[in-house]
Amino acid sequence: PLDHIKLPHSFIKNNGQEDSRALFTTAFKGRRFFFSSDRITSVELEPIEEHLPEPEDFPVPFHESEEPRIGVALELSFTNANASLAPEGISQLPGHHHFYRGNDSSKWNNGVPHYKELRYPAVWDGVDLDLSGSKDGLKMNWVLDKPYRTSSIRLHWAGADSLEIDSTGNLLVHHALGTLTDLAPIAYQEIEGERKPVGCV
């Protein structure tokens, strides 16, 4: 048996393999994320029941179902963000992605870089957004140059059926295929390299 190779979570630069509005993409647990200049879009398709062929069926080619699937697109946009906003890759990872789609080799994309983190510098004055991934999901880290900058952060969810704050402060984004959970924020201040927790609403 072959072992599955676990690739590190990364943000892939769009070098023409995706819609031009997306500057970077990534995927996590059945969702694809597209990072544009002023928003982050999450796309999820309803799961399909895959019929795995029995050993005696293997001479017959196995094709994934082409039945239409319900999809949900959620958009997290930055309200009144700076006009020149654009994400940038941080800490390029070794290796590259290659995209071979169709028979026209002139449209293939070789050597597409990917990054460990993504940064939106100066979403608002004095407010940067750093994004990273882990086995638990995407982590959004707002970096403020002054504490009062929290009042600048304004986010808008589109495409959701409803929004709800649970008893622990998590934001639940309910949609047609389930719920996306945005964990309750944690705030801290770095003093001489040490993180000191501070109050956060």
Short mmCIF file of C-alpha atoms in Angstrom, two decimals:
data_model
loop_
_atom_site.label_atom_id
_atom_site.label_comp_id
_atom_site.label_asym_id
_atom_site.label_seq_id
_atom_site.Cartn_x
_atom_site.Cartn_y
_atom_site.Cartn_z
CA PRO A 1 0.00 0.00 0.00
CA LEU A 2 1.07 3.59 -0.67
CA ASP A 3 1.23 6.10 2.16
CA HIS A 4 -0.51 9.42 1.57
CA ILE A 5 1.88 12.35 1.54
CA LYS A 6 0.61 15.15 3.79
CA LEU A 7 1.49 18.47 2.19
CA PRO A 8 1.80 21.57 4.37
CA HIS A 9 -1.13 23.94 4.28
CA SER A 10 -0.30 26.75 1.88
CA PHE A 11 -1.64 29.72 -0.02
CA ILE A 12 -1.22 29.33 -3.77
CA LYS A 13 -0.56 32.39 -5.92
CA ASN A 14 -2.93 32.85 -8.86
CA ASN A 15 -0.75 32.86 -11.96
CA GLY A 16 -3.71 32.56 -14.32
CA GLN A 17 -5.04 29.17 -13.23
CA GLU A 18 -8.00 30.76 -11.38
CA ASP A 19 -10.49 33.58 -11.91
CA SER A 20 -8.53 36.84 -12.14
CA ARG A 21 -10.37 38.31 -9.13
CA ALA A 22 -8.61 35.82 -6.83
CA LEU A 23 -4.98 36.68 -6.09
CA PHE A 24 -4.38 33.59 -3.90
CA THR A 25 -6.30 30.38 -3.12
CA THR A 26 -6.24 27.59 -0.57
CA ALA A 27 -8.44 24.64 0.44
CA PHE A 28 -9.49 23.22 3.79
CA LYS A 29 -11.88 20.36 4.64
CA GLY A 30 -13.99 20.52 1.50
CA ARG A 31 -13.97 24.30 1.24
CA ARG A 32 -12.00 26.42 -1.21
CA PHE A 33 -10.95 29.91 -0.24
CA PHE A 34 -10.29 32.71 -2.71
CA PHE A 35 -8.41 35.80 -1.52
CA SER A 36 -9.22 38.94 -3.52
CA SER A 37 -8.17 42.53 -2.97
CA ASP A 38 -11.07 43.41 -0.67
CA ARG A 39 -12.63 40.11 0.40
CA ILE A 40 -12.20 36.45 1.23
CA THR A 41 -14.63 34.04 -0.45
CA SER A 42 -15.33 30.53 0.84
CA VAL A 43 -16.90 28.07 -1.61
CA GLU A 44 -18.34 24.75 -0.46
CA LEU A 45 -20.13 22.08 -2.52
CA GLU A 46 -22.50 19.50 -1.14
CA PRO A 47 -20.71 16.20 -0.59
CA ILE A 48 -21.22 13.42 -3.10
CA GLU A 49 -21.63 9.75 -2.33
CA GLU A 50 -18.83 8.06 -4.19
CA HIS A 51 -19.45 4.48 -5.26
CA LEU A 52 -16.09 2.77 -5.14
CA PRO A 53 -15.97 -0.06 -7.68
CA GLU A 54 -15.61 -3.63 -6.51
CA PRO A 55 -12.47 -5.51 -7.63
CA GLU A 56 -14.38 -7.26 -10.41
CA ASP A 57 -15.50 -3.85 -11.74
CA PHE A 58 -11.99 -2.49 -12.30
CA PRO A 59 -11.85 -3.21 -16.04
CA VAL A 60 -14.67 -0.67 -16.36
CA PRO A 61 -13.43 2.98 -16.15
CA PHE A 62 -14.62 4.75 -13.01
CA HIS A 63 -15.82 8.36 -13.50
CA GLU A 64 -16.86 10.87 -10.88
CA SER A 65 -20.54 11.78 -11.07
CA GLU A 66 -21.30 14.83 -13.18
CA GLU A 67 -24.64 15.46 -11.47
CA PRO A 68 -25.21 19.11 -10.51
CA ARG A 69 -24.28 19.85 -6.90
CA ILE A 70 -25.57 22.53 -4.56
CA GLY A 71 -22.91 25.06 -3.67
CA VAL A 72 -22.59 27.89 -1.19
CA ALA A 73 -20.35 30.94 -1.53
CA LEU A 74 -19.73 33.04 1.58
CA GLU A 75 -17.96 36.37 1.28
CA LEU A 76 -16.15 38.10 4.11
CA SER A 77 -15.44 41.65 2.95
CA PHE A 78 -13.59 44.53 4.57
CA THR A 79 -15.91 47.52 4.96
CA ASN A 80 -14.39 50.89 3.98
CA ALA A 81 -10.96 49.31 3.54
CA ASN A 82 -8.04 51.15 1.95
CA ALA A 83 -8.45 51.32 -1.83
CA SER A 84 -5.03 49.92 -2.77
CA LEU A 85 -5.42 46.79 -0.64
CA ALA A 86 -3.92 43.53 -1.97
CA PRO A 87 -2.80 40.31 -0.25
CA GLU A 88 0.82 39.18 -0.46
CA GLY A 89 2.46 35.82 0.16
CA ILE A 90 4.76 35.49 3.19
CA SER A 91 7.43 32.79 3.64
CA GLN A 92 7.51 31.01 0.29
CA LEU A 93 7.52 27.24 0.70
CA PRO A 94 9.77 24.84 -1.21
CA GLY A 95 8.41 23.33 -4.40
CA HIS A 96 5.79 24.59 -6.80
CA HIS A 97 2.32 23.74 -8.07
CA HIS A 98 1.73 22.80 -11.70
CA PHE A 99 -1.63 23.07 -13.44
CA TYR A 100 -2.22 21.08 -16.64
CA ARG A 101 -5.78 21.66 -17.80
CA GLY A 102 -6.94 20.87 -21.30
CA ASN A 103 -4.88 19.95 -24.33
CA ASP A 104 -3.48 23.41 -25.09
CA SER A 105 -0.05 23.48 -23.47
CA SER A 106 0.18 27.26 -23.89
CA LYS A 107 -2.51 27.55 -21.20
CA TRP A 108 -0.74 25.29 -18.72
CA ASN A 109 0.73 26.89 -15.61
CA ASN A 110 4.08 25.60 -14.37
CA GLY A 111 6.04 26.60 -11.32
CA VAL A 112 3.27 28.37 -9.40
CA PRO A 113 4.64 29.41 -5.96
CA HIS A 114 2.90 28.80 -2.66
CA TYR A 115 3.37 30.42 0.74
CA LYS A 116 3.10 29.50 4.40
CA GLU A 117 1.19 32.67 5.27
CA LEU A 118 -0.76 35.45 3.63
CA ARG A 119 -0.80 39.11 4.62
CA TYR A 120 -3.16 41.95 3.85
CA PRO A 121 -1.04 45.00 4.76
CA ALA A 122 -2.90 48.14 5.90
CA VAL A 123 -6.46 46.88 5.47
CA TRP A 124 -7.22 50.05 7.38
CA ASP A 125 -4.64 52.57 8.59
CA GLY A 126 -2.51 50.83 11.24
CA VAL A 127 -4.31 47.48 10.82
CA ASP A 128 -2.76 44.47 9.06
CA LEU A 129 -4.34 41.06 8.58
CA ASP A 130 -2.14 37.94 8.74
CA LEU A 131 -3.57 34.56 7.73
CA SER A 132 -2.13 31.13 8.40
CA GLY A 133 -3.41 27.58 8.29
CA SER A 134 -3.30 24.59 10.60
CA LYS A 135 -5.10 21.28 11.04
CA ASP A 136 -7.85 23.21 12.83
CA GLY A 137 -8.55 25.70 10.05
CA LEU A 138 -7.62 29.19 8.93
CA LYS A 139 -6.35 31.61 11.54
CA MET A 140 -6.93 35.34 11.14
CA ASN A 141 -4.56 37.54 13.14
CA TRP A 142 -5.28 41.28 13.20
CA VAL A 143 -2.12 43.25 13.94
CA LEU A 144 -2.73 46.78 15.29
CA ASP A 145 -0.14 49.51 15.73
CA LYS A 146 -2.30 51.16 18.43
CA PRO A 147 -5.08 49.72 20.63
CA TYR A 148 -7.74 52.19 19.46
CA ARG A 149 -7.44 50.82 15.91
CA THR A 150 -9.94 48.09 16.86
CA SER A 151 -12.72 50.55 16.02
CA SER A 152 -11.52 50.52 12.38
CA ILE A 153 -12.17 46.81 11.88
CA ARG A 154 -15.50 46.37 10.10
CA LEU A 155 -16.37 43.06 8.44
CA HIS A 156 -19.38 42.09 6.36
CA TRP A 157 -20.63 38.54 5.71
CA ALA A 158 -22.62 37.94 2.51
CA GLY A 159 -24.26 34.70 1.36
CA ALA A 160 -25.18 33.44 4.83
CA ASP A 161 -28.70 32.49 5.91
CA SER A 162 -28.07 33.90 9.37
CA LEU A 163 -25.35 34.87 11.84
CA GLU A 164 -25.29 33.87 15.51
CA ILE A 165 -22.96 34.35 18.47
CA ASP A 166 -22.88 31.28 20.69
CA SER A 167 -22.42 31.17 24.47
CA THR A 168 -18.60 31.14 24.19
CA GLY A 169 -18.39 34.09 21.78
CA ASN A 170 -17.89 32.15 18.55
CA LEU A 171 -19.55 33.54 15.43
CA LEU A 172 -21.69 30.90 13.71
CA VAL A 173 -22.25 31.57 10.02
CA HIS A 174 -25.26 29.43 9.08
CA HIS A 175 -25.72 28.57 5.41
CA ALA A 176 -27.55 26.03 3.21
CA LEU A 177 -24.95 23.28 3.71
CA GLY A 178 -24.24 23.75 7.41
CA THR A 179 -22.33 26.18 9.58
CA LEU A 180 -18.96 27.88 9.33
CA THR A 181 -17.52 28.75 12.75
CA ASP A 182 -15.40 31.84 13.32
CA LEU A 183 -13.83 31.33 16.74
CA ALA A 184 -14.15 34.00 19.42
CA PRO A 185 -11.31 36.53 19.22
CA ILE A 186 -8.35 36.46 21.59
CA ALA A 187 -6.39 39.68 22.15
CA TYR A 188 -2.85 40.12 23.43
CA GLN A 189 -0.07 42.68 23.53
CA GLU A 190 3.57 41.81 22.92
CA ILE A 191 5.84 43.33 25.58
CA GLU A 192 9.57 42.52 25.34
CA GLY A 193 8.76 39.44 23.27
CA GLU A 194 6.18 38.11 25.73
CA ARG A 195 2.45 37.95 24.96
CA LYS A 196 0.26 39.57 27.61
CA PRO A 197 -3.49 38.89 27.36
CA VAL A 198 -5.72 41.97 27.15
CA GLY A 199 -9.48 42.41 27.24
CA CYS A 200 -11.39 41.88 24.01
CA VAL A 201 -15.06 42.36 23.15
#
